[in-house]
Tab-separated table of C-alpha atoms in Angstrom:
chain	number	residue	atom	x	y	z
A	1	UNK	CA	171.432	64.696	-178.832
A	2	UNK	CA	172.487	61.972	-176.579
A	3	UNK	CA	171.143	63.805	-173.254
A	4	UNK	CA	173.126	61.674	-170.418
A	5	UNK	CA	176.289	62.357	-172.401
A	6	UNK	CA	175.701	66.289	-172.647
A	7	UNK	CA	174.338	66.608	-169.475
A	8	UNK	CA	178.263	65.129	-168.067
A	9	UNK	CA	180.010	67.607	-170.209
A	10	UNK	CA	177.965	70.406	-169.654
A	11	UNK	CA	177.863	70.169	-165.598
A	12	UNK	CA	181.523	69.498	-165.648
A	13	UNK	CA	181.947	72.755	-168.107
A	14	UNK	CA	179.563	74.705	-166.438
A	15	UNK	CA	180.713	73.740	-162.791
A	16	UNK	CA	184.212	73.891	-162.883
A	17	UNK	CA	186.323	76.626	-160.821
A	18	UNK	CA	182.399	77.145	-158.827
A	19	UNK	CA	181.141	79.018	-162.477
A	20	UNK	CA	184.406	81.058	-162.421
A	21	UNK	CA	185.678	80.880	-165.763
A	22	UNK	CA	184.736	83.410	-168.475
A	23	UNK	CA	183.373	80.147	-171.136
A	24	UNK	CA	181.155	78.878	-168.460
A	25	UNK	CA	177.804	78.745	-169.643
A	26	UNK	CA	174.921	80.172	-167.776
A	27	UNK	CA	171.587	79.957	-169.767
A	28	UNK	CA	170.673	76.381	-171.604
A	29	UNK	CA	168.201	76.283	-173.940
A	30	UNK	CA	166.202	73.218	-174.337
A	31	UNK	CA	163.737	71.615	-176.707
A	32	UNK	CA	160.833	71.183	-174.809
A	33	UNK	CA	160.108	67.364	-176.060
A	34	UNK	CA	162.996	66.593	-173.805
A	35	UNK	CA	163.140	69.131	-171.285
A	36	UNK	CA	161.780	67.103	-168.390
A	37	UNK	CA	164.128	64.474	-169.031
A	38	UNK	CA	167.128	67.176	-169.376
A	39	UNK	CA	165.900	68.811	-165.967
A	40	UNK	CA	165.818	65.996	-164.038
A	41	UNK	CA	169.068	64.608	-165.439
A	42	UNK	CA	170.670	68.072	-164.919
A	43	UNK	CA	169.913	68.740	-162.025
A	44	UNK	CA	170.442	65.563	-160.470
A	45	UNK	CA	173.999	65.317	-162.125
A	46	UNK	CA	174.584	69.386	-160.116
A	47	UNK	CA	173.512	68.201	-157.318
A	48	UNK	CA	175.725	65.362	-156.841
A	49	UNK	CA	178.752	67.557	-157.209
A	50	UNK	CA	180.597	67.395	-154.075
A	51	UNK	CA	181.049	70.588	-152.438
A	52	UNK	CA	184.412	71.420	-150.354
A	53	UNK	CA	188.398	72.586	-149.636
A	54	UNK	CA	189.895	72.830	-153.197
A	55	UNK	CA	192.794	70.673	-151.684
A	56	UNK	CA	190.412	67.690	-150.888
A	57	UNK	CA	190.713	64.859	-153.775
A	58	UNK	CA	187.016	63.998	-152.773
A	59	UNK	CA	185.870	67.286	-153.884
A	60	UNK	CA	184.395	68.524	-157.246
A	61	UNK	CA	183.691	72.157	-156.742
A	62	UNK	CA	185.345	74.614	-154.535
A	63	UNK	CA	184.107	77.949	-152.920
A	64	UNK	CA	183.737	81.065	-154.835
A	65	UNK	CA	186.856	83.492	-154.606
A	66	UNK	CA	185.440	85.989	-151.484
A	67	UNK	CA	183.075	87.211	-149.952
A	68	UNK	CA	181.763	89.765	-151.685
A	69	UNK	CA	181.218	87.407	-154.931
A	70	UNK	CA	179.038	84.980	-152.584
A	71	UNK	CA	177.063	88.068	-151.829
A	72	UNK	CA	176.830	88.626	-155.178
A	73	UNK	CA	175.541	85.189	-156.438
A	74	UNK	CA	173.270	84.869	-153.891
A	75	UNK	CA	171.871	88.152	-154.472
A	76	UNK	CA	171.509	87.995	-158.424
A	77	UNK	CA	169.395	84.569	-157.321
A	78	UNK	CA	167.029	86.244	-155.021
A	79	UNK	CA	166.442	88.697	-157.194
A	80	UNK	CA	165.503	86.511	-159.975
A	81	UNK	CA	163.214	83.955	-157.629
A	82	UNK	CA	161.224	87.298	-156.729
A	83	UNK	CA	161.111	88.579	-160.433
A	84	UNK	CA	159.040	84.548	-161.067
A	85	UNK	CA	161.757	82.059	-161.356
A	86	UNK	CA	162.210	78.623	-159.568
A	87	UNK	CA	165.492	77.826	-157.663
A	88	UNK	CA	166.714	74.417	-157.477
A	89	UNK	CA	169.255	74.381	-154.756
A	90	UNK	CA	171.528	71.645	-153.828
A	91	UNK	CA	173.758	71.968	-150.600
A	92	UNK	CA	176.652	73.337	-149.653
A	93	UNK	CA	179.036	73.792	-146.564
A	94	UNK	CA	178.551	76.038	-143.871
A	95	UNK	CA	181.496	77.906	-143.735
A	96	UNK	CA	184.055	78.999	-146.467
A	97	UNK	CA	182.894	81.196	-149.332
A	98	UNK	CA	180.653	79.015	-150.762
A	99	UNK	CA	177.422	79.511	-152.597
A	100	UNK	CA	175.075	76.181	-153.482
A	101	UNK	CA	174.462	75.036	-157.330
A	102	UNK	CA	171.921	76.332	-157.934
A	103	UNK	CA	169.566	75.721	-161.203
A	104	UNK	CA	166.645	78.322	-162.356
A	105	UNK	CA	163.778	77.527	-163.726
A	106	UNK	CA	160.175	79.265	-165.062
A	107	UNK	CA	162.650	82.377	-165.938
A	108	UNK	CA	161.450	85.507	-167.479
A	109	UNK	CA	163.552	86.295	-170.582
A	110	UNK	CA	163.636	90.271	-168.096
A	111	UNK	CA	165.009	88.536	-165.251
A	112	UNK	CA	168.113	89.366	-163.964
A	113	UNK	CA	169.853	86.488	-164.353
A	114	UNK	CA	169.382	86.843	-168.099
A	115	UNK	CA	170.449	90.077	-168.491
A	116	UNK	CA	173.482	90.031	-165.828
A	117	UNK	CA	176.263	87.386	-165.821
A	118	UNK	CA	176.627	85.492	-162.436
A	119	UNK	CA	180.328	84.276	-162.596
A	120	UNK	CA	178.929	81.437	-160.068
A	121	UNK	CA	177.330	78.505	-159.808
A	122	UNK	CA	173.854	79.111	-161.308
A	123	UNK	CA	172.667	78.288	-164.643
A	124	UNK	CA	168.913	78.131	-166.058
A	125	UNK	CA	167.066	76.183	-168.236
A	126	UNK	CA	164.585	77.750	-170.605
A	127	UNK	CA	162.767	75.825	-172.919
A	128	UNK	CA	162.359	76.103	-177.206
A	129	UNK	CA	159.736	75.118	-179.341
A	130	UNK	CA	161.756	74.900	-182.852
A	131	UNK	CA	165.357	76.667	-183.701
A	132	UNK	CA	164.097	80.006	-184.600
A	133	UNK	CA	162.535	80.297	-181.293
A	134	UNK	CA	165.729	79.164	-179.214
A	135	UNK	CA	167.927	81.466	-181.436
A	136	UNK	CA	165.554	84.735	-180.601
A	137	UNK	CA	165.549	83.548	-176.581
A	138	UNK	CA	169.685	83.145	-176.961
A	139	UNK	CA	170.158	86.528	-178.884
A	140	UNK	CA	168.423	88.153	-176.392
A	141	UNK	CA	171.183	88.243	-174.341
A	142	UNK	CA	173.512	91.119	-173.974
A	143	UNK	CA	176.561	88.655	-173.752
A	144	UNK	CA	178.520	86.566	-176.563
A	145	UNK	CA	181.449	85.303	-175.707
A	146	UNK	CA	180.242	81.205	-177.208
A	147	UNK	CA	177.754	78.880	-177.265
A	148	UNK	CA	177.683	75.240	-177.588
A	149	UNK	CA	175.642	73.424	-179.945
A	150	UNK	CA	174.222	69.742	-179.052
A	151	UNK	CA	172.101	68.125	-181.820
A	152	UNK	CA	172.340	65.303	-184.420
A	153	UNK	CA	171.051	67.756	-186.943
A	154	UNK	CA	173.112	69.301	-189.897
A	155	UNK	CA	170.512	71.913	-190.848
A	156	UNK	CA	170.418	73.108	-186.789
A	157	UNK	CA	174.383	73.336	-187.046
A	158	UNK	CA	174.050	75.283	-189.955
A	159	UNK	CA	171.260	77.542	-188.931
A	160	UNK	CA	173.277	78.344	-185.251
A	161	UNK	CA	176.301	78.911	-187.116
A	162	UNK	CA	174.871	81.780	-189.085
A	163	UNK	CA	172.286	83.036	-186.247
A	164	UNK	CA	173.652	83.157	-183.192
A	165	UNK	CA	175.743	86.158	-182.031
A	166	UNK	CA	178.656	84.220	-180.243
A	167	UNK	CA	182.215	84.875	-180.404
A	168	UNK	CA	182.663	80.736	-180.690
A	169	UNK	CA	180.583	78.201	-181.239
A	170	UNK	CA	181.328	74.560	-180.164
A	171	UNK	CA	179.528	71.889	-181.694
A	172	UNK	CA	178.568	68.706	-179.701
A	173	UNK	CA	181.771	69.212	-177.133
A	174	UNK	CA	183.532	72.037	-175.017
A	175	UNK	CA	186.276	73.114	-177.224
A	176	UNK	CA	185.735	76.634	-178.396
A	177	UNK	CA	189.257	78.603	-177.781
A	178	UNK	CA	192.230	76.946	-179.853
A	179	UNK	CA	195.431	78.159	-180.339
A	180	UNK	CA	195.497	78.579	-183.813
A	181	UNK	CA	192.014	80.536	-184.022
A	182	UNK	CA	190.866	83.502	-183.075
A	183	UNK	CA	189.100	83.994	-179.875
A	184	UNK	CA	187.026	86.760	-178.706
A	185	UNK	CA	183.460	87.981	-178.028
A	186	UNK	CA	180.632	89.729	-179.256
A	187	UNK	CA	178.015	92.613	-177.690
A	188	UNK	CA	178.790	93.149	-174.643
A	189	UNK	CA	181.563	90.409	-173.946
A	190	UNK	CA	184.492	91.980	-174.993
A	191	UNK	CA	186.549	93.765	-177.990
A	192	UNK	CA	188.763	92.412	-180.580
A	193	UNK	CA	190.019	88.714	-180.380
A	194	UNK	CA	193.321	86.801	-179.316
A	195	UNK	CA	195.121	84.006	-180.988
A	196	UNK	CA	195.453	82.687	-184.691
A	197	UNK	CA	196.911	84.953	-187.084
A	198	UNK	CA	193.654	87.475	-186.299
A	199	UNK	CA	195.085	88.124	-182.993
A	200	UNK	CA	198.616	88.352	-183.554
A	201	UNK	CA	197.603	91.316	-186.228
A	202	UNK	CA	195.380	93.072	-183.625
């Protein structure tokens, strides 16, 4: 995959609305040939975001909706740097309901943050050594609302299609909820779908 091009997408996708958004993605699974390259690129392109008031044209990504979710986030972080992982932490302001980007690395496939969903600005990177290994660390998780998919390779897109237990699967890009599809989750990210014909009948 072309890694400078992914890395834009993905920090923009993961980013937006401070982690927010129900499709934001949390836990990126990398091949490790390239995943120095992808973690310095990644977290370099996080921590340029531009943290700040939501009315500001300068700024990227605003502050997290109260209180209590910066509590939250920040929480769900320390508990995963004490249960072995590595936080990468760029800055943020001082007041205002912010928390900072914040990228995990050396995680446990146990630790909290893969096993609870953050709805903030953290994400980890965990790497693979072929495609059956990423697809057992991905399936792991208790969530599966999508995935996205970034690889030259027909016979990975084929293999994640059938393996991995996602709702939606995008495929070298963001798109995953259209109007004339279905869209919905698996496990524990929901019940039944909504839009496309599917939806309409439930």
């Amino acid at each position: 995959a072309d890694i400078e091009k992914t890395v834009a997408m993905m920090v923009a996708h993961k980013f937006r609305n401070a982690g927010q958004a129900c499709l934001a993605p949390t836990r990126f699974y990398v091949d490790r040939a390239i995943e120095g390259h992808f973690k310095d690129a990644f977290i370099n392109a996080s921590h340029r975001l531009v943290l700040g008031d939501g009315m500001s044209s300068n700024t990227q990504m605003g502050p997290l909706a109260n209180a209590r979710r910066v509590a939250a986030v920040r929480e769900l972080i320390d508990r995963s740097v004490q249960a072995g992982a590595q936080a990468h932490q760029g800055q943020s302001p001082a007041s205002g309901f912010f928390a900072p980007v914040t990228i995990l690395t050396g995680v446990a496939p146990d630790s909290p943050i893969m096993t609870e969903e953050p709805f903030g600005p953290v994400a980890t990177l965990t790497p693979f050594d072929n495609i059956e290994h990423a697809l057992q660390l991905a399936n792991q998780s208790p969530y599966g609302l999508a995935g996205y998919l970034f690889t030259d390779s027909a016979r990975a897109v084929q293999r994640v299609s059938e393996r991995l237990e996602v709702g939606s699967l995008a495929i070298n890009g963001m798109g995953v909820s259209v109007p004339e599809a279905p869209f919905g989750g698996v496990k524990d990210s929901g019940h039944g779908s909504e839009s496309g014909i599917e939806g309409m009948e439930a």
